Amino acid sequence: MVQVIVLNGGSSSGKTGIARCLQAILPEPWIRLSVDDLVDALPSALLDSDSGISFGQHGEVGVSGGFREVERAWMAGVAAMARAGARVIFDDVFLSGSASQERTRASLAGLEVLWVGVHCDPVIAAGREIARGDRATGMAASQAEVVHQGAVYDVEVDTSHTPSLDCARVIAAQLSLVASRRR
Amino acid sequence: MVQVIVLNGGSSSGKTGIARCLQAILPEPWIRLSVDDLVDALPSALLDSDSGISFGQHGEVGVSGGFREVERAWMAGVAAMARAGARVIFDDVFLSGSASQERTRASLAGLEVLWVGVHCDPVIAAGREIARGDRATGMAASQAEVVHQGAVYDVEVDTSHTPSLDCARVIAAQLSLVASRRR
Amino acid sequence: MVQVIVLNGGSSSGKTGIARCLQAILPEPWIRLSVDDLVDALPSALLDSDSGISFGQHGEVGVSGGFREVERAWMAGVAAMARAGARVIFDDVFLSGSASQERTRASLAGLEVLWVGVHCDPVIAAGREIARGDRATGMAASQAEVVHQGAVYDVEVDTSHTPSLDCARVIAAQLSLVASRRR
Amino acid sequence: MVQVIVLNGGSSSGKTGIARCLQAILPEPWIRLSVDDLVDALPSALLDSDSGISFGQHGEVGVSGGFREVERAWMAGVAAMARAGARVIFDDVFLSGSASQERTRASLAGLEVLWVGVHCDPVIAAGREIARGDRATGMAASQAEVVHQGAVYDVEVDTSHTPSLDCARVIAAQLSLVASRRR
């Protein structure tokens, strides 16, 4: 039984929309968490390049040891939620590709995880970034491909020309398949 | 010279994204206004079915005379902004189709308006509504087609399979065409 | 009959809370507008120090001619809303004190205006800025006093130790007084 | 060493503002979590009176077994974050007074907790609810006193006439005192 669905994709690739659609179509209740929730929870002293996480004017993300330390504890909590029975859809951005995936994998050790790659054409993601109007210009294009470098998935979707709800259906079908196989 | 761009389309058809993309690609500064801004400005006593505007659990919108009165004054102000030189992208929902368009047309009398129809397949709009997670379920499907009944446009776009930025480019091209014709 | 209530005060002085309380206690419907609405409506090209309005890291606000031009047209629209019958509570920040008030007064020429000074101790406003967490640190303290320099009011309130609702009641009482005097 | 600061108080009592001020004045990084974060993470199927948590028109909160089950797992995760080294400020609402406190206490078993009561005069909290404009009318008044029934605290503050930052300072002083005592 899958306990955590990890959605990995660049900024503006459509992960949040897919996560909401998954919540709507899956028969069991799933909660939706994201590293953005951690960023919202931080003190302003950690929203700074030297000691925390920072977001540059052109969409670059800087992460320091101080942020990593808090993130590690926060991820331990997310894993504990899943171990305690909450079904978790986790929206992630593997800024360092496979190295990031290994870090997330280590945090989720012992849990049944469905790894999902959420791809999006960088040009289309950059267009969505403009349409959203709430992200630094450049983040979508700079993350679109690097976040998938070396990452390994159970299922991959591409939101470039496929609506979030259809992507969610593909993921839900894979979830059923995995569930039936492992029975 | 076009002074107001009216974007008409149902809920979750993608008007706001197109408006932001238009702001990004048009060489002159355009401001973005929407009837949602009026709703945000209202006292809570007007967010009620009997005396104002109300939003039902299944996405139905109820509008009373009290709301219409304030809306008429507010629209007179939007028109005055354009007359005073502000370029305005106005995001509208013609809940009563051509009758709504006539009301908007009367408010904007004397101004050069580019009328844009923003279409979206009702099924796709309904999917986006789920992905957004901040609108009552049913609003997208119920508005998708009625808002276009009898409406007349200078240019029409369909966001079902075309990104916001590409739709904005089509509108911007029409704007240039109109400008060159009217010179 | 007062057509526009102008609330002037520095950032984090409590103007928005007072405006919402006024909407709740006044018997007629009033709409709430703010220069922040204009900022939200701007293209990103105007959110820049050289050509528009910009917000520094320490709360300083920079305004250029490009912004002033759009603002003038937008204020003409706000005045037109009031002339067309909408009762308007306008939340303003007189960044240049009396010079700003003159600019607002000119925009609202011919309208019956109630001018309200919203004072707040700079130290208390700075504390609220921290508690809100959504404004640049320093804006509250830097604006607290300069926005009132040379400004002339019909009624003044101080939110340092008085809740928003009580301040709204003082303003509403003055509104009734003015109404009865002018009858 | 205190690992979790629990702030308990009714809606609109000022807990979030105090939490942000604590983050600003405490020398170590603390993260801010709230049961509201869980509500935001839920699928819409759990935002319903029969199977989840629901918010009535007059501010009443209904909670079912389905919500409690997810909440229990989520709280296990919050506790795990603190055990893994994250310092957590937890914003809670003891809807059932001491029974709620016991449930939170059980979730945080083994952790050093500072229990903080955040009081606010019901009339003043109700006024703030109007000034905020984003909560159902009635929630503040109905929760103001019941959430403290039978609750036991290490420190209590009253936001009726004391700014958030000053309340945060009282809590920070108590935190230092506890730290020095337990050394």
XYZ file of C-alpha atoms in Angstrom, chain A residues 163, chain B residues 8-15 18 117-129 140-148 156-162 167:
40
model
C -4.393 18.910 -18.125
C -15.023 37.629 -21.416
C -15.067 33.991 -20.391
C -16.437 31.628 -17.777
C -14.839 30.898 -14.426
C -11.550 28.940 -14.769
C -11.362 29.669 -18.499
C -7.978 31.317 -17.985
C -8.764 35.037 -18.309
C -4.072 35.818 -20.300
C -13.961 35.937 -26.243
C -12.034 33.503 -24.028
C -13.431 30.054 -24.701
C -12.646 26.844 -22.871
C -14.097 23.364 -23.181
C -16.426 22.971 -20.140
C -14.842 19.640 -19.184
C -11.353 21.125 -19.233
C -12.483 24.224 -17.314
C -14.102 21.963 -14.712
C -10.797 20.090 -14.360
C -8.926 23.352 -13.849
C -11.453 24.324 -11.198
C -16.682 26.537 -14.454
C -19.027 24.078 -16.179
C -22.133 26.182 -15.636
C -20.585 29.366 -17.035
C -18.444 27.950 -19.872
C -20.998 28.357 -22.624
C -23.735 30.715 -21.430
C -21.345 33.639 -21.069
C -20.734 33.568 -24.821
C -11.576 34.846 -29.914
C -9.166 32.458 -28.246
C -9.634 28.968 -26.867
C -7.554 28.024 -23.857
C -8.528 24.343 -23.946
C -5.284 23.343 -25.628
C -3.441 26.663 -26.019
C -3.524 33.274 -26.464
